[in-house]
Short mmCIF file of C-alpha atoms in Angstrom, two decimals:
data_model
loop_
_atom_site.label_atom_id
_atom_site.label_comp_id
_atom_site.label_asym_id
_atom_site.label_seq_id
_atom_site.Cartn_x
_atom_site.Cartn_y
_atom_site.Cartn_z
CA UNK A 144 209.19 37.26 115.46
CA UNK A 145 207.16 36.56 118.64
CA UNK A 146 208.71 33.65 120.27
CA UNK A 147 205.31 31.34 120.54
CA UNK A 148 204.54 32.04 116.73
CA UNK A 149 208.43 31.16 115.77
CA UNK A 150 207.55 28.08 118.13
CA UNK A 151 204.26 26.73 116.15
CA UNK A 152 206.20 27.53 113.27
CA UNK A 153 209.00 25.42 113.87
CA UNK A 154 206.75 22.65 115.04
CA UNK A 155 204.67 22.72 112.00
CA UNK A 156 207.92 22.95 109.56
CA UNK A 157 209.03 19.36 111.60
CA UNK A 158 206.02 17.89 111.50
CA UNK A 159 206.02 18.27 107.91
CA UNK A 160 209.31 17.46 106.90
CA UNK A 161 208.56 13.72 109.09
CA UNK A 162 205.48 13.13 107.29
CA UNK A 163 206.78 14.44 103.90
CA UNK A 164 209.74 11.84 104.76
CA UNK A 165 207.41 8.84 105.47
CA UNK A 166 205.14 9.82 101.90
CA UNK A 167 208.54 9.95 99.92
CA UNK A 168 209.87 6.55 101.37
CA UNK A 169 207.08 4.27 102.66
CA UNK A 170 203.60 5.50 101.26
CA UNK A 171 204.93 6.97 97.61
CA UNK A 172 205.08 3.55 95.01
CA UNK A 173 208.07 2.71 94.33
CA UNK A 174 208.79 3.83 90.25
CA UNK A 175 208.77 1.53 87.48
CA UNK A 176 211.81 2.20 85.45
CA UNK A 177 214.07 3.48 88.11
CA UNK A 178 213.44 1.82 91.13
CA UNK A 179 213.96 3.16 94.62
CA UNK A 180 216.57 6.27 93.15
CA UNK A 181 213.21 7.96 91.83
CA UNK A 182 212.43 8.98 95.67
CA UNK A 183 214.98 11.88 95.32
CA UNK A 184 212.39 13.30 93.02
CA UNK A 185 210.67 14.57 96.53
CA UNK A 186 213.52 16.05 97.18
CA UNK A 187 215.13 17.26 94.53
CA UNK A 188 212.12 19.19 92.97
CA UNK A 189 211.02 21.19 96.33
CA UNK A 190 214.47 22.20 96.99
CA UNK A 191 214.92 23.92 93.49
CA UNK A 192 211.07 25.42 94.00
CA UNK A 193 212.46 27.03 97.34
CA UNK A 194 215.73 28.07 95.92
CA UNK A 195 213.56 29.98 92.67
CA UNK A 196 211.52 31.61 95.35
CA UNK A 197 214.14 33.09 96.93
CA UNK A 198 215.52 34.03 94.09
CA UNK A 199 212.36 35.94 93.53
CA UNK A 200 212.97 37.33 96.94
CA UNK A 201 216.00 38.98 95.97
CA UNK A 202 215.05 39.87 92.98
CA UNK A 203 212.40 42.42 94.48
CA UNK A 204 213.93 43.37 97.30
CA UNK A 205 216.70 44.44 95.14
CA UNK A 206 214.75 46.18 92.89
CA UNK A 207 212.96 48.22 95.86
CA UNK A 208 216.37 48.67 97.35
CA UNK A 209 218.01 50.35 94.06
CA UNK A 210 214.37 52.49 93.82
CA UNK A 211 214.38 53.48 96.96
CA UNK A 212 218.05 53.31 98.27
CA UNK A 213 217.93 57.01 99.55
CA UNK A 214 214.79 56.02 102.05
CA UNK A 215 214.84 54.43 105.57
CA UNK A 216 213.41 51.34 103.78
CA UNK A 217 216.48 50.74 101.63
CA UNK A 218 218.15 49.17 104.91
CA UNK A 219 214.76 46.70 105.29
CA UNK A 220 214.83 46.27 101.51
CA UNK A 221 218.94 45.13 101.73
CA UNK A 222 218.34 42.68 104.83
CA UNK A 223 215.13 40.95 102.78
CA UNK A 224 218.18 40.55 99.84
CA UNK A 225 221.15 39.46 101.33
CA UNK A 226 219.10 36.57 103.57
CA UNK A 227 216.85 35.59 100.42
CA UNK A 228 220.25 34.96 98.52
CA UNK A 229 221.60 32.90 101.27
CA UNK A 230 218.85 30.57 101.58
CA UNK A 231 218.60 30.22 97.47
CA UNK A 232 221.97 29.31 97.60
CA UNK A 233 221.41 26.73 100.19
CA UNK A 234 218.57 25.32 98.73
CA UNK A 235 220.13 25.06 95.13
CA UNK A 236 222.89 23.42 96.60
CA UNK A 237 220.64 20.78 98.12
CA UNK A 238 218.91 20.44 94.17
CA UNK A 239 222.71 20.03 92.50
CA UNK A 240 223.70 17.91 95.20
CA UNK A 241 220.29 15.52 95.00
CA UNK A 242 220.49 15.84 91.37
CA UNK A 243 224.12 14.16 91.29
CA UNK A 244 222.79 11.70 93.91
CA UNK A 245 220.19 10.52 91.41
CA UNK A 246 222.62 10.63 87.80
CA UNK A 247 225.05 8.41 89.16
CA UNK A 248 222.89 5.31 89.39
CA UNK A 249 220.33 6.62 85.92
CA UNK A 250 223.14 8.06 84.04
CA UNK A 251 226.36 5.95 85.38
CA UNK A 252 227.91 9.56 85.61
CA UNK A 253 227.34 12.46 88.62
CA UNK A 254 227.43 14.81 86.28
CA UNK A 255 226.93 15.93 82.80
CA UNK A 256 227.53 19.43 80.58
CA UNK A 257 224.02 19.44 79.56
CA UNK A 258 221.97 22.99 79.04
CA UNK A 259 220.16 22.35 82.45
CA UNK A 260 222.13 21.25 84.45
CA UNK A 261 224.88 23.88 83.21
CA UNK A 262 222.40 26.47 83.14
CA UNK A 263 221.48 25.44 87.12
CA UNK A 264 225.53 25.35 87.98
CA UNK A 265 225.82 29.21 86.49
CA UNK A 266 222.77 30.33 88.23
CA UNK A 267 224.42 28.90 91.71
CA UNK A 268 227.46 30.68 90.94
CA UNK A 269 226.12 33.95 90.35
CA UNK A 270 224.41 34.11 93.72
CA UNK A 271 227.34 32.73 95.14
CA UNK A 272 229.15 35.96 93.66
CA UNK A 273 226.60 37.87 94.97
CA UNK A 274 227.62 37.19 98.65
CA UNK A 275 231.07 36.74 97.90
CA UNK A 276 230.73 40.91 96.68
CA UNK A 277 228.72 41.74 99.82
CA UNK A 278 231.05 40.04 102.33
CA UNK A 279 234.50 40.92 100.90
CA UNK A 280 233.47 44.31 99.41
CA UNK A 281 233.78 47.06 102.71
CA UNK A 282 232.67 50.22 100.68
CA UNK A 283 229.06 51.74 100.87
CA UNK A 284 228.37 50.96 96.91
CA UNK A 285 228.33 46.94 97.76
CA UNK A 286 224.57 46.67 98.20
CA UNK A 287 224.28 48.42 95.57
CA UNK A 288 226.39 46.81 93.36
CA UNK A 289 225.28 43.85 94.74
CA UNK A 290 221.52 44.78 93.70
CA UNK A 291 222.47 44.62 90.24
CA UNK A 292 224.30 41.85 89.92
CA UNK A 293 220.62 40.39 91.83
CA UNK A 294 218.68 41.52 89.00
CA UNK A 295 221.29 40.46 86.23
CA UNK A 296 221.65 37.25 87.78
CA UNK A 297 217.78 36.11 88.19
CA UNK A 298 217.42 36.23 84.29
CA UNK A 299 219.31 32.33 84.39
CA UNK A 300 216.04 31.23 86.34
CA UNK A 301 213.63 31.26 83.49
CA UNK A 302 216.43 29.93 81.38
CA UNK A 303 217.04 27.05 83.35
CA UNK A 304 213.26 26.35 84.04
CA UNK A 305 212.67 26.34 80.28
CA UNK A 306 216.05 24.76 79.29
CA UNK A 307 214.77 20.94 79.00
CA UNK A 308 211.90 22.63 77.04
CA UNK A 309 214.12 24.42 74.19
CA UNK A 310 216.73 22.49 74.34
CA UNK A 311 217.10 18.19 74.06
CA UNK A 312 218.98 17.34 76.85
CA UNK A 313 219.83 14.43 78.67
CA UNK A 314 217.64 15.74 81.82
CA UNK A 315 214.84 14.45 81.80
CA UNK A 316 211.49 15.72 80.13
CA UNK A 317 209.32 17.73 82.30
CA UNK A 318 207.19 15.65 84.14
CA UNK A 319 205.11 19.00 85.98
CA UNK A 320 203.58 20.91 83.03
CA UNK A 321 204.82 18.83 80.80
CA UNK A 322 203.74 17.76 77.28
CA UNK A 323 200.86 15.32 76.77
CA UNK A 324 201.12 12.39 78.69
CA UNK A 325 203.55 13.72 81.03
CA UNK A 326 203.03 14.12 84.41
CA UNK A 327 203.09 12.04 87.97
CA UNK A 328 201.11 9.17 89.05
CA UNK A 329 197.87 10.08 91.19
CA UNK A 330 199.82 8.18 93.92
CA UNK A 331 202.93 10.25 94.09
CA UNK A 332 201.13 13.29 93.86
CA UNK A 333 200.88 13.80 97.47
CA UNK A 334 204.42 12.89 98.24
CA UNK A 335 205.75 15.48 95.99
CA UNK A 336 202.88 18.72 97.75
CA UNK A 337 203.58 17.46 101.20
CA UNK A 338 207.39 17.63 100.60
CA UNK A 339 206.94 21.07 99.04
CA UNK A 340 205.03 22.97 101.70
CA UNK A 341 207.61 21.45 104.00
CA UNK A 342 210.45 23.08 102.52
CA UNK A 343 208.65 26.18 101.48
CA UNK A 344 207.87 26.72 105.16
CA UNK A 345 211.53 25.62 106.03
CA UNK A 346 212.81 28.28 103.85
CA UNK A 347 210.45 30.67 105.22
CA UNK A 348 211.28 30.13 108.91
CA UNK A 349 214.97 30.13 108.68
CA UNK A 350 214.88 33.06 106.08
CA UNK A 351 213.48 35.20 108.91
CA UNK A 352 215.94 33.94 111.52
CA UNK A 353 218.34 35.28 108.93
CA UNK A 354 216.24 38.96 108.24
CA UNK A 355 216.50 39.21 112.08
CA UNK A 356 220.28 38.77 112.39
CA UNK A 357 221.16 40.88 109.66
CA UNK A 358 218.72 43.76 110.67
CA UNK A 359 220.06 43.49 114.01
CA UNK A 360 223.99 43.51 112.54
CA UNK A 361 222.84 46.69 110.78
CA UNK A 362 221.61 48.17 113.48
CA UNK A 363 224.62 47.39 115.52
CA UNK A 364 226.91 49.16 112.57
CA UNK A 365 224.39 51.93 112.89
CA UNK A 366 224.98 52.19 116.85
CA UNK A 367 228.77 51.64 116.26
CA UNK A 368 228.88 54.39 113.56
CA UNK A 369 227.09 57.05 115.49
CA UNK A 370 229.21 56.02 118.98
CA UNK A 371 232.36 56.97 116.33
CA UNK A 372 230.84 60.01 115.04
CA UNK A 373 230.19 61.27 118.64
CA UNK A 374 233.97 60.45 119.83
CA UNK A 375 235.11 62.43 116.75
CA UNK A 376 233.02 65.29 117.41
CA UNK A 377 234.38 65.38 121.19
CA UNK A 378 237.88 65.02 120.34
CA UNK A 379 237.37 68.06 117.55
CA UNK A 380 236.18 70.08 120.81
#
């Protein structure tokens, strides 16, 4: 990435997160039933919103990669992948962690075998197999492998989207697209957006610093693995 364009970026991304901070503590009211605790709600719902995105990442990338995995692409595809997963991972830590933040005080508990939340904890493990099988697995079939599981493992997110809508839980209702008198107040409306862009654009930025290093550590293997192949060739000589 051109270093002035990284630079904006990273100045709009802070800029954001302050004024998403002052909306979700100062300007946001301060909710009925649960008090101050509700805040996390900024929070907690644009960290799972980044985490599903790059989910969705992955999910295509590894889909192009397993399509194409013959092409010079595949190695562009793979990159996109592994440093989607890495950042969904992060962010749905961020969600479990800020949802266990917020059931302690509501619930009396941190944590709960309910279908979402349960449905949320498998989906975080599954991507945290995912690069557990690309770092510890040192043959050539890991992407690939690791493609699969991808694909296999982004049919939870749907699941636990819709979980508090199939199933009664002790989650919460939806309160975005939601049934009939769901939904936020007017006032806390721009609280949540602002909060949202900010992380979107936080997982955005640091999901390229990410692309970068790994397509550089490929190329490096590349360079490595042709420097070998030359050696051997001048030793067979």
């Amino acid at each position: 990435m051109n270093r002035a364009i990284f630079t904006i970026a990273a100045v709009a991304t802070a800029i954001l997160l302050s004024f998403g901070l002052r909306e979700a503590l100062q300007v946001a009211p301060t909710e009925a039933t649960m008090g101050n605790i509700q805040r996390i709600f900024y929070y907690h719902v644009p960290a799972y919103a980044t985490a599903f995105t790059m989910f969705a990442v992955n999910l295509l990338a590894s889909i192009f990669y397993l399509a194409r995995r013959n092409s010079e692409s595949a190695a562009i595809a793979d990159a996109v992948a592994v440093s989607s997963a890495e950042i969904g991972v992060l962010f749905c830590s961020i969600g479990l962690i800020t949802g266990m933040l917020w059931a302690k005080p509501v619930w009396g508990i941190w944590w709960t075998w309910d279908a979402r939340l349960t449905s949320t904890f498998v989906l975080w493990l599954i991507y945290v197999s995912y690069l557990m099988l690309r770092q510890m697995s040192a043959t050539d079939q890991a992407p690939t492998l690791a493609a699969a599981l991808a694909i296999f493992g982004f049919v939870d997110v749907p699941i636990v989207y819709m979980s508090i809508r199939w199933w009664r839980t002790q989650h919460p209702q939806p309160v975005i697209f939601g049934e009939q008198g769901s939904g936020l107040d007017p006032s806390m409306v721009p609280a949540l957006l602002v909060n949202l862009a900010a992380f979107l654009l936080y997982g955005a930025l640091i999901f390229w610093v990410r692309y970068k290093l790994e397509r550089a550590r490929q190329q490096l293997r590349e360079s490595q693995a042709l420097h070998s192949l030359k050696l051997a060739r001048a030793e067979a000589r």
